[in-house]
XYZ file of C-alpha atoms in Angstrom:
658
model
C 0.000 0.000 0.000
C 1.298 3.477 -0.832
C 2.739 5.239 2.172
C 1.711 8.579 0.713
C -1.934 7.725 1.200
C -3.684 6.998 4.440
C -6.293 4.399 3.521
C -8.702 3.070 6.099
C -9.624 -0.343 4.758
C -12.149 -2.778 6.174
C -11.281 -6.271 7.348
C -13.301 -9.334 6.401
C -14.907 -10.726 9.589
C -14.073 -14.210 10.827
C -17.608 -15.538 10.545
C -18.811 -18.439 12.659
C -20.391 -21.552 11.159
C -23.863 -20.404 12.209
C -23.624 -17.099 10.278
C -26.883 -16.989 8.314
C -26.791 -16.277 4.576
C -30.210 -17.153 3.157
C -33.656 -17.879 4.566
C -36.824 -19.661 3.562
C -39.738 -17.542 2.378
C -41.162 -17.648 5.922
C -37.903 -16.248 7.368
C -36.562 -19.505 8.832
C -32.843 -20.277 8.245
C -31.850 -21.965 4.994
C -28.108 -21.568 4.254
C -25.060 -20.631 6.309
C -21.878 -18.898 5.237
C -19.667 -22.003 5.009
C -22.236 -24.369 3.436
C -21.226 -26.091 0.200
C -23.983 -24.076 -1.482
C -26.262 -21.152 -0.671
C -29.920 -21.871 -1.353
C -31.892 -18.878 -2.660
C -35.187 -20.706 -3.255
C -36.887 -18.776 -0.448
C -35.287 -15.419 -1.286
C -36.577 -14.887 -4.821
C -38.758 -16.475 -7.476
C -36.957 -18.299 -10.259
C -37.876 -19.312 -13.784
C -38.515 -23.014 -14.277
C -35.102 -23.823 -15.698
C -32.983 -21.520 -13.516
C -30.868 -22.974 -10.730
C -31.709 -21.748 -7.220
C -28.420 -22.574 -5.477
C -25.020 -20.885 -5.473
C -22.345 -23.635 -5.484
C -18.962 -23.499 -3.765
C -17.940 -27.139 -4.141
C -15.938 -26.321 -7.278
C -13.899 -23.635 -5.486
C -10.454 -24.815 -4.359
C -10.766 -26.012 -0.761
C -7.543 -24.178 0.209
C -9.219 -20.784 -0.205
C -12.936 -21.627 -0.386
C -13.652 -20.196 3.083
C -11.843 -16.959 2.149
C -14.077 -16.571 -0.903
C -17.200 -17.329 1.151
C -16.247 -14.855 3.886
C -15.472 -12.112 1.372
C -18.643 -12.760 -0.571
C -20.736 -12.800 2.608
C -19.228 -9.444 3.638
C -20.039 -7.935 0.224
C -23.588 -9.361 0.183
C -24.377 -8.092 3.672
C -22.919 -4.687 2.837
C -25.062 -4.510 -0.288
C -28.201 -5.225 1.754
C -27.272 -2.606 4.305
C -26.499 0.023 1.677
C -29.391 -0.526 -0.731
C -32.035 -1.950 1.593
C -32.708 -4.968 -0.601
C -31.252 -8.417 -1.090
C -28.898 -9.048 -3.987
C -30.123 -11.653 -6.460
C -28.570 -15.053 -7.017
C -27.452 -13.936 -10.481
C -25.621 -10.943 -9.010
C -23.954 -12.933 -6.232
C -22.933 -15.672 -8.660
C -21.236 -13.073 -10.864
C -19.344 -11.690 -7.858
C -18.347 -15.229 -6.849
C -16.937 -16.033 -10.293
C -15.065 -12.722 -10.392
C -13.586 -13.165 -6.910
C -12.386 -16.692 -7.659
C -10.666 -15.495 -10.846
C -9.081 -12.537 -9.052
C -7.871 -14.865 -6.304
C -6.207 -17.154 -8.846
C -4.275 -14.268 -10.383
C -3.503 -12.641 -7.029
C -2.313 -15.963 -5.532
C -3.684 -14.879 -2.151
C -6.784 -13.469 -0.479
C -5.028 -10.255 0.503
C -7.415 -7.935 -1.305
C -5.830 -4.878 0.327
C -2.628 -5.474 -1.663
C -4.481 -4.393 -4.810
C -4.402 -0.823 -3.416
C -0.631 -0.598 -3.906
C 0.195 0.968 -7.300
C 3.482 -0.878 -7.871
C 1.983 -4.192 -6.871
C -1.062 -3.552 -9.060
C 1.092 -2.983 -12.163
C 2.595 -6.422 -11.659
C -0.869 -7.858 -10.978
C -2.207 -6.472 -14.272
C 0.650 -8.028 -16.243
C -0.113 -11.378 -14.632
C -3.805 -10.840 -15.317
C -3.239 -10.199 -19.040
C -1.220 -13.411 -19.290
C -3.839 -15.354 -17.290
C -6.704 -14.112 -19.509
C -4.906 -15.093 -22.696
C -3.639 -18.484 -21.493
C -7.072 -19.467 -20.228
C -8.847 -17.870 -23.220
C -11.297 -16.011 -21.009
C -14.298 -14.343 -22.589
C -15.173 -10.676 -22.234
C -18.088 -11.622 -19.987
C -15.752 -13.413 -17.551
C -13.345 -10.476 -17.527
C -16.320 -8.184 -16.911
C -17.211 -10.274 -13.864
C -13.658 -9.805 -12.583
C -14.049 -6.053 -13.045
C -17.346 -6.109 -11.173
C -15.788 -8.132 -8.354
C -12.943 -5.606 -8.060
C -15.493 -2.795 -7.920
C -17.332 -4.631 -5.142
C -14.085 -5.031 -3.199
C -13.525 -1.305 -3.594
C -17.131 -0.515 -2.598
C -16.771 -2.701 0.502
C -13.507 -0.858 1.406
C -11.509 -4.092 1.129
C -9.183 -2.347 -1.329
C -8.885 1.038 -2.949
C -8.667 0.563 -6.660
C -10.621 2.136 -9.541
C -9.591 1.195 -13.084
C -10.627 1.709 -16.675
C -12.540 -1.427 -17.634
C -11.643 -1.050 -21.310
C -8.023 -1.936 -20.552
C -8.938 -5.282 -18.980
C -11.398 -6.150 -21.743
C -8.600 -5.439 -24.207
C -6.737 -8.435 -22.767
C -9.296 -10.766 -24.346
C -8.087 -12.362 -27.568
C -10.640 -15.134 -27.900
C -12.765 -14.836 -31.035
C -16.300 -15.427 -29.828
C -18.362 -16.937 -32.646
C -21.965 -15.835 -32.961
C -24.772 -18.345 -33.177
C -25.400 -19.481 -36.730
C -28.239 -18.598 -39.047
C -29.204 -21.763 -40.915
C -29.424 -21.531 -44.733
C -33.094 -21.410 -45.652
C -33.270 -24.638 -47.686
C -31.608 -26.584 -44.854
C -33.859 -24.801 -42.372
C -36.907 -25.863 -44.397
C -35.840 -29.496 -44.422
C -35.054 -29.553 -40.710
C -38.378 -28.045 -39.679
C -40.369 -30.080 -42.185
C -38.928 -33.249 -40.641
C -39.749 -32.030 -37.133
C -43.310 -31.239 -38.237
C -43.583 -34.703 -39.751
C -42.644 -36.265 -36.397
C -45.186 -34.117 -34.554
C -47.969 -34.954 -36.994
C -47.078 -38.658 -36.959
C -47.084 -39.102 -33.199
C -49.605 -36.515 -32.002
C -52.554 -38.900 -32.536
C -50.628 -41.595 -30.592
C -49.473 -39.458 -27.670
C -51.713 -41.135 -25.086
C -50.808 -44.581 -26.434
C -47.109 -43.740 -26.013
C -47.715 -42.800 -22.399
C -49.740 -45.972 -21.781
C -47.106 -48.300 -23.208
C -44.343 -46.517 -21.248
C -46.398 -46.947 -18.064
C -46.694 -50.636 -18.853
C -42.929 -50.837 -19.329
C -42.393 -49.210 -15.933
C -44.713 -51.789 -14.354
C -42.816 -54.653 -16.028
C -39.481 -53.258 -14.888
C -40.714 -52.988 -11.312
C -42.011 -56.568 -11.353
C -38.719 -57.956 -12.618
C -36.323 -55.948 -10.433
C -38.117 -55.510 -7.086
C -36.734 -58.731 -5.606
C -33.304 -58.531 -7.212
C -30.823 -57.154 -4.723
C -27.515 -58.583 -5.923
C -25.798 -57.223 -9.011
C -25.888 -60.430 -11.098
C -29.528 -61.056 -10.277
C -30.332 -57.410 -11.085
C -28.719 -57.669 -14.517
C -30.674 -60.826 -15.293
C -33.915 -59.188 -14.177
C -33.141 -56.119 -16.279
C -32.539 -58.359 -19.287
C -35.865 -60.140 -18.747
C -37.629 -56.763 -18.532
C -36.154 -55.640 -21.863
C -37.302 -58.872 -23.546
C -40.810 -58.248 -22.280
C -40.661 -54.649 -23.551
C -40.116 -55.995 -27.078
C -43.286 -58.079 -26.817
C -45.529 -55.196 -25.811
C -48.194 -54.691 -28.463
C -49.055 -51.234 -29.763
C -49.976 -49.498 -33.020
C -47.503 -46.643 -32.694
C -45.514 -46.301 -35.957
C -41.746 -46.773 -35.767
C -41.716 -46.714 -31.966
C -39.591 -48.991 -29.793
C -40.421 -49.229 -26.099
C -37.402 -48.249 -24.025
C -37.301 -47.324 -20.394
C -34.289 -44.993 -20.689
C -36.347 -42.321 -22.443
C -34.464 -42.282 -25.767
C -37.539 -42.944 -27.907
C -39.753 -40.378 -26.201
C -36.728 -38.074 -26.093
C -36.407 -38.285 -29.890
C -40.028 -37.213 -30.243
C -39.586 -34.441 -27.677
C -36.581 -33.104 -29.598
C -38.771 -32.718 -32.699
C -41.425 -30.971 -30.587
C -38.743 -28.602 -29.269
C -37.536 -27.816 -32.797
C -41.087 -26.908 -33.841
C -41.651 -24.649 -30.827
C -38.270 -22.927 -31.211
C -38.663 -22.414 -34.958
C -42.159 -20.980 -34.683
C -41.610 -18.577 -31.798
C -37.972 -17.454 -31.476
C -37.966 -18.156 -27.716
C -34.864 -19.052 -25.712
C -34.596 -22.637 -24.534
C -35.000 -21.540 -20.898
C -38.241 -19.818 -21.831
C -39.423 -22.868 -23.732
C -38.912 -25.134 -20.722
C -41.292 -22.892 -18.785
C -44.122 -23.777 -21.168
C -46.950 -25.941 -19.881
C -49.632 -27.712 -21.859
C -51.797 -24.610 -21.374
C -49.188 -22.142 -22.672
C -50.780 -22.057 -26.125
C -53.638 -19.603 -26.595
C -55.435 -17.915 -29.472
C -55.793 -14.191 -28.911
C -58.450 -11.753 -30.064
C -61.229 -11.935 -32.616
C -58.843 -13.220 -35.261
C -57.635 -15.996 -32.954
C -53.950 -15.153 -33.268
C -51.885 -18.072 -31.900
C -49.529 -17.142 -29.050
C -47.362 -18.844 -26.434
C -47.213 -17.606 -22.838
C -44.220 -18.375 -20.638
C -41.459 -16.953 -18.463
C -38.903 -14.552 -19.913
C -35.483 -15.470 -18.523
C -33.328 -12.360 -18.800
C -34.643 -10.226 -15.949
C -32.455 -9.817 -12.858
C -34.006 -11.635 -9.929
C -37.526 -11.559 -11.310
C -39.776 -13.880 -13.264
C -41.556 -11.957 -16.018
C -44.427 -13.569 -17.879
C -44.024 -12.922 -21.594
C -45.893 -13.699 -24.798
C -44.649 -14.799 -28.222
C -46.464 -15.133 -31.525
C -46.491 -18.669 -32.886
C -48.255 -21.024 -35.273
C -50.976 -23.590 -34.424
C -48.513 -26.433 -35.047
C -46.893 -25.390 -31.735
C -50.058 -26.468 -29.924
C -49.719 -30.007 -31.270
C -46.017 -30.049 -30.362
C -46.717 -29.025 -26.762
C -49.571 -31.504 -26.402
C -47.466 -34.339 -27.793
C -44.479 -33.644 -25.544
C -46.707 -33.242 -22.487
C -49.078 -36.191 -22.898
C -46.452 -38.667 -24.095
C -44.373 -38.053 -20.955
C -47.216 -38.153 -18.423
C -45.802 -41.428 -17.019
C -42.747 -39.499 -15.789
C -44.841 -36.636 -14.472
C -46.727 -39.002 -12.172
C -43.447 -40.447 -10.864
C -42.067 -36.983 -10.208
C -45.206 -35.822 -8.399
C -44.911 -38.790 -6.048
C -41.179 -38.202 -5.601
C -41.660 -34.495 -4.831
C -44.404 -35.205 -2.292
C -42.362 -37.882 -0.502
C -39.278 -35.667 -0.266
C -41.348 -32.962 1.412
C -42.895 -35.435 3.859
C -39.455 -36.818 4.757
C -38.152 -33.303 5.343
C -35.518 -33.601 2.603
C -36.650 -30.415 0.880
C -38.137 -27.143 2.049
C -41.652 -25.967 1.151
C -40.081 -23.440 -1.240
C -38.151 -26.141 -3.096
C -41.282 -28.306 -3.103
C -43.368 -25.554 -4.729
C -40.657 -25.027 -7.296
C -40.787 -28.739 -8.053
C -44.548 -28.491 -8.534
C -44.038 -25.732 -11.099
C -41.363 -27.702 -12.928
C -43.431 -30.892 -13.066
C -46.202 -28.957 -14.817
C -43.757 -28.166 -17.627
C -43.905 -29.829 -21.016
C -40.297 -30.939 -21.361
C -39.492 -33.312 -18.490
C -36.274 -35.209 -17.849
C -36.854 -38.710 -19.215
C -33.675 -40.529 -18.242
C -32.859 -42.409 -15.043
C -30.205 -39.974 -13.759
C -31.133 -36.304 -13.438
C -28.237 -34.921 -11.412
C -30.246 -32.581 -9.217
C -33.051 -34.916 -8.098
C -35.394 -31.960 -7.526
C -34.923 -30.548 -11.008
C -37.382 -32.689 -13.035
C -37.145 -30.661 -16.263
C -35.019 -31.737 -19.230
C -31.632 -30.047 -19.099
C -30.215 -31.957 -22.066
C -32.454 -30.553 -24.804
C -29.433 -28.879 -26.422
C -27.757 -32.212 -27.153
C -31.047 -33.889 -28.126
C -31.782 -31.142 -30.667
C -28.256 -31.496 -32.069
C -28.757 -35.273 -32.353
C -32.076 -34.725 -34.110
C -30.360 -32.438 -36.618
C -27.629 -35.010 -37.253
C -30.228 -37.715 -37.870
C -31.560 -35.762 -40.869
C -29.657 -35.837 -44.136
C -28.965 -32.096 -44.165
C -26.234 -32.144 -46.798
C -25.181 -28.694 -47.963
C -25.282 -27.627 -51.602
C -23.076 -24.901 -53.070
C -26.027 -22.513 -52.719
C -26.333 -23.436 -49.038
C -22.612 -22.820 -48.498
C -22.768 -19.421 -50.208
C -25.780 -18.411 -48.115
C -24.169 -19.718 -44.913
C -21.044 -17.637 -45.553
C -23.146 -14.513 -46.190
C -25.257 -15.021 -43.084
C -22.349 -16.061 -40.849
C -19.234 -14.140 -41.948
C -17.435 -14.961 -38.675
C -17.836 -18.662 -39.528
C -17.014 -18.503 -43.218
C -15.677 -21.810 -44.475
C -17.144 -23.928 -41.671
C -19.876 -25.373 -43.908
C -18.635 -27.454 -46.840
C -20.424 -28.678 -49.938
C -21.758 -32.124 -49.108
C -21.176 -31.502 -45.405
C -23.406 -31.003 -42.380
C -24.034 -27.907 -40.286
C -21.003 -27.189 -38.063
C -23.287 -26.832 -35.044
C -26.948 -26.771 -34.097
C -28.092 -25.334 -30.783
C -31.418 -23.951 -29.553
C -30.061 -20.405 -29.864
C -29.220 -21.069 -33.517
C -32.964 -21.433 -34.053
C -33.460 -18.063 -32.372
C -31.100 -16.328 -34.803
C -32.472 -18.312 -37.757
C -35.962 -17.240 -36.695
C -34.856 -13.599 -36.833
C -33.256 -14.044 -40.259
C -36.297 -15.888 -41.601
C -38.585 -13.248 -40.080
C -36.815 -10.385 -41.857
C -35.688 -11.966 -45.124
C -39.035 -13.501 -45.896
C -41.120 -10.534 -44.931
C -42.975 -11.129 -41.688
C -45.478 -8.294 -41.576
C -48.570 -9.021 -43.618
C -49.960 -11.445 -46.146
C -49.269 -8.880 -48.875
C -45.561 -8.994 -48.090
C -44.885 -12.729 -48.237
C -46.349 -16.160 -48.710
C -43.766 -18.720 -47.757
C -44.402 -22.440 -47.480
C -42.413 -25.056 -45.622
C -43.404 -27.361 -48.497
C -45.741 -29.087 -46.128
C -49.418 -29.424 -46.842
C -50.661 -28.523 -43.340
C -48.570 -25.402 -42.740
C -50.113 -22.325 -44.362
C -47.727 -19.567 -43.374
C -49.620 -16.669 -44.956
C -52.009 -16.501 -41.993
C -48.965 -16.342 -39.719
C -47.707 -13.206 -41.440
C -51.126 -11.625 -41.766
C -51.610 -11.885 -38.015
C -48.343 -10.163 -37.145
C -49.472 -6.557 -37.731
C -52.612 -7.121 -35.669
C -50.592 -8.867 -32.995
C -48.205 -5.940 -32.577
C -51.187 -3.647 -32.009
C -51.954 -5.528 -28.807
C -50.192 -3.769 -25.955
C -49.637 -6.921 -23.910
C -47.844 -8.850 -26.663
C -44.248 -7.767 -27.227
C -41.121 -9.502 -28.451
C -38.248 -9.383 -25.977
C -35.590 -6.734 -26.553
C -32.817 -9.191 -27.473
C -34.974 -10.747 -30.173
C -35.878 -7.311 -31.517
C -32.173 -6.524 -31.753
C -31.586 -9.777 -33.633
C -34.456 -8.928 -35.968
C -33.067 -5.459 -36.629
C -29.587 -6.771 -37.420
C -31.017 -9.535 -39.619
C -32.975 -6.895 -41.545
C -29.848 -4.821 -42.132
C -27.818 -7.798 -43.355
C -30.691 -8.829 -45.627
C -30.648 -5.352 -47.161
C -26.890 -5.561 -47.689
C -27.257 -8.898 -49.490
C -30.055 -7.553 -51.692
C -28.159 -4.462 -52.834
C -24.919 -6.413 -53.262
C -26.858 -8.681 -55.611
C -28.402 -5.705 -57.428
C -25.268 -3.583 -57.875
C -22.444 -6.099 -57.989
C -23.659 -9.589 -58.896
C -26.449 -9.289 -61.452
C -25.665 -8.913 -65.176
C -29.217 -7.956 -66.150
C -31.779 -5.880 -64.272
C -35.491 -5.467 -64.999
C -38.506 -3.789 -63.435
C -38.961 -0.038 -63.071
C -36.290 0.314 -60.394
C -33.996 -2.186 -62.084
C -34.110 -0.326 -65.411
C -33.109 2.938 -63.698
C -30.152 1.282 -61.936
C -29.088 -0.422 -65.210
C -29.202 2.970 -66.944
C -27.031 4.497 -64.191
C -24.575 1.617 -64.589
C -24.398 2.153 -68.354
C -23.853 5.896 -68.048
C -21.112 5.294 -65.484
C -19.350 2.864 -67.826
C -19.576 5.333 -70.707
C -17.901 7.983 -68.578
C -15.111 5.579 -67.652
C -16.419 4.770 -64.179
C -17.449 1.447 -62.714
C -20.597 1.353 -60.622
C -19.495 -0.950 -57.819
C -20.031 -0.650 -54.075
C -18.290 -2.732 -51.457
C -20.446 -4.520 -48.906
C -19.116 -2.101 -46.291
C -20.322 0.898 -48.347
C -23.687 -0.751 -48.925
C -24.042 -1.537 -45.225
C -23.452 2.072 -44.213
C -26.176 3.211 -46.652
C -28.602 0.561 -45.427
C -27.977 1.464 -41.793
C -28.596 5.160 -42.363
C -31.752 4.470 -44.372
C -30.495 5.638 -47.768
C -31.040 2.193 -49.237
C -34.073 0.105 -48.369
C -35.490 -3.054 -49.947
C -38.116 -5.715 -49.376
C -37.881 -9.190 -50.874
C -41.109 -9.967 -52.761
C -42.424 -13.523 -52.578
C -43.370 -13.301 -56.250
C -39.735 -12.663 -57.163
C -37.703 -9.491 -57.198
C -37.358 -6.648 -54.737
C -39.228 -3.488 -53.851
C -36.848 -0.593 -53.144
C -39.519 1.869 -51.973
C -39.393 2.083 -48.164
C -42.870 3.666 -47.998
C -44.549 1.398 -50.544
C -48.206 0.499 -49.928
C -48.844 -1.499 -53.107
C -50.010 -5.117 -53.034
C -47.084 -6.623 -54.960
C -46.950 -9.552 -52.567
C -50.131 -11.159 -53.873
C -49.078 -14.407 -55.467
C -51.434 -15.193 -58.306
C -52.734 -11.786 -59.381
C -51.655 -8.381 -60.639
C -52.813 -5.892 -58.001
C -52.428 -2.804 -60.247
C -52.164 -2.438 -64.023
C -49.290 0.049 -63.995
C -45.913 -1.652 -63.435
C -44.173 -0.670 -60.217
C -41.510 2.026 -60.571
C -39.516 0.577 -57.678
C -39.437 -3.138 -58.503
C -36.014 -4.622 -59.251
C -35.554 -8.004 -60.938
C -32.058 -9.517 -60.826
C -30.604 -12.578 -62.555
C -31.380 -14.731 -59.521
C -34.868 -13.334 -59.064
C -35.701 -13.857 -62.731
C -35.207 -17.590 -62.155
C -37.553 -17.366 -59.159
C -40.191 -15.694 -61.329
C -39.736 -18.333 -64.039
C -40.420 -21.093 -61.506
C -43.425 -19.172 -60.227
C -44.777 -18.846 -63.749
C -44.553 -22.607 -64.267
C -46.618 -23.128 -61.117
C -49.132 -20.472 -62.201
C -49.515 -22.100 -65.617
C -50.116 -25.506 -64.038
C -52.731 -24.011 -61.709
C -54.352 -22.101 -64.604
C -54.709 -25.221 -66.724
C -56.091 -27.227 -63.805
C -58.799 -24.605 -63.159
C -59.560 -23.765 -66.793
C -62.527 -26.110 -67.154
C -65.066 -23.659 -68.536
C -66.684 -22.989 -65.167
C -67.918 -19.359 -65.375
C -67.364 -18.956 -61.606
C -63.594 -19.252 -62.216
C -63.367 -16.816 -65.134
C -62.369 -13.676 -63.217
C -59.682 -15.587 -61.339
C -58.303 -17.115 -64.539
C -58.220 -13.768 -66.360
C -56.272 -12.190 -63.492
C -53.946 -15.190 -63.336
C -53.229 -15.017 -67.042
C -52.478 -11.319 -66.710
C -49.947 -12.170 -64.005
C -48.327 -14.866 -66.158
C -47.924 -12.504 -69.121
C -46.520 -9.732 -66.932
C -43.950 -12.178 -65.530
C -42.936 -13.077 -69.090
C -42.303 -9.393 -69.828
C -40.132 -9.097 -66.723
C -37.874 -12.047 -67.575
C -37.763 -11.868 -71.392
C -34.295 -10.206 -71.429
C -32.635 -12.652 -69.009
C -31.735 -15.365 -71.555
C -34.046 -17.858 -69.848
C -35.785 -20.513 -71.910
C -39.559 -20.502 -71.667
C -42.497 -21.054 -73.991
C -44.749 -18.039 -74.344
C -48.099 -18.621 -72.687
C -51.020 -18.408 -75.108
C -53.850 -20.364 -73.456
C -57.285 -18.790 -73.568
C -59.831 -18.741 -70.770
C -62.522 -21.179 -71.829
C -65.975 -19.672 -72.197
C -64.806 -16.034 -72.541
C -63.967 -13.665 -75.373
C -60.657 -12.015 -74.608
C -60.323 -8.506 -75.990
C -57.179 -7.293 -74.249
C -53.821 -9.003 -74.205
C -51.131 -8.024 -71.704
């Protein structure tokens, strides 16, 4: 410590074993300062997935008590200063930071950090420690917070610039991936197929699993020795194979792998059609699905997980398929729910858990996604904590082989991971949060907003997405239905990157341009070339213009882009021409011309199927033909092979040709 300064520092008390740290909700003691964990179940309400204990077992025993004493002193000082208890999340962050500081400091002499010469040496050691251990910025931030708490508690006198410490971090943190849309389609279509296959059999699955549990109990109840137990277990498995049921492609297993496979598909559906975090999804019960308002907009209600020390009930827009997914996951695992209810009740009666922990167990058991295996770690947890790995396994089980188009799109969407997806290869990773980012990208790139903006199909007969989009504008008008701020940020960034891709395609990639807006840009390009210039913008230049609002574009489901930010036309209608005058802001690129050509083939097939001479269909067929001919005009200069459409509407006299 500097002799030039007179610093009056505090001293960490030598707490006794009976020093109280946490209480039950009724004020009775719960945890003490030197316990292996501090239980906060009675101090605050937690989301279903969140842990309610602060562990110390992983802290080195040689200085564990020092960390606990210091942390207790800080926690008590916080309560005295602010008049409220610190949350488990806060205290856990201070714990992590203190442990890291202690490792670098090599002692628990916090006061030594006040000495300038010593602190210079400490910072050099810290920089080396951060880089060797590849610490993240969040971990370093926790160390900064812990140092601030030591300073606030007068255990040292040290204020520093946090930017310097964060500059020690060299680890390249990769963002969660956005899945290329064709691979995303295939993944979700397969998950939907599983849900639709097993939803009618959900009660039968539960019944046969209950029967398996009964068989297992019969065979193993009297088997105490290991060899006898193994034989009994073998006999039980043989009897499982003889159980009769009409469930397609379902093998009865007690370890939960079969039901777990189905639950993983249910989780994929819920994640893909809501954008929720996995912790929020595990808070869903069978009753979480509702249909809101006169238009019966489908929503999911659950617990938002990012609020400090509070459980906030939140709402997300979804699709009706999510209802089937939740029902399937819930009803098929009812056999486990009954076991867990009995287990929770018995633990309370035996005094093994507190009333607060018991009530938390009750909430968890009501959840859809229960732990299905034999070993759960925390026996009072009950919910499935391994959904991440099960979702990854589900993704691997699908033949999601990347094409060159998928690779190109992956590299555009995930520049920090460029090169990680190979042609003919599988996704480099697949986590629940990857669905959250993919949801945001899908939301923005394919025009969530209204039915006039997009009609996108998952190529699955029972999923009509246009209603999903049409509901969104009405949904946002409801004051009690809001997307969480993190998801809104993801959506905003996805929208910007989509705009960059669109204008990169327009200005730099496409040889031909059509449409009113496309013709103007092509003319500008030509004039630039004549004057010796080259009209090219880097992605960085395009991004700056998109971010400041100079450039704006919407991808049209009918092919092409609208570059008018204030457009109110109905260009998104699939089979009809909404207005006779061509749009001055539509841009057709080489890639989009191929999209329009495919659309025209579908329109022609539909036209010929409906063109039976029925006078009730005439107005529809006339409008559809007009659309087909307009599409031909848009793509005629793109060197694409197509046969000019000349069919006539049966039973009418056509006087005007487009």
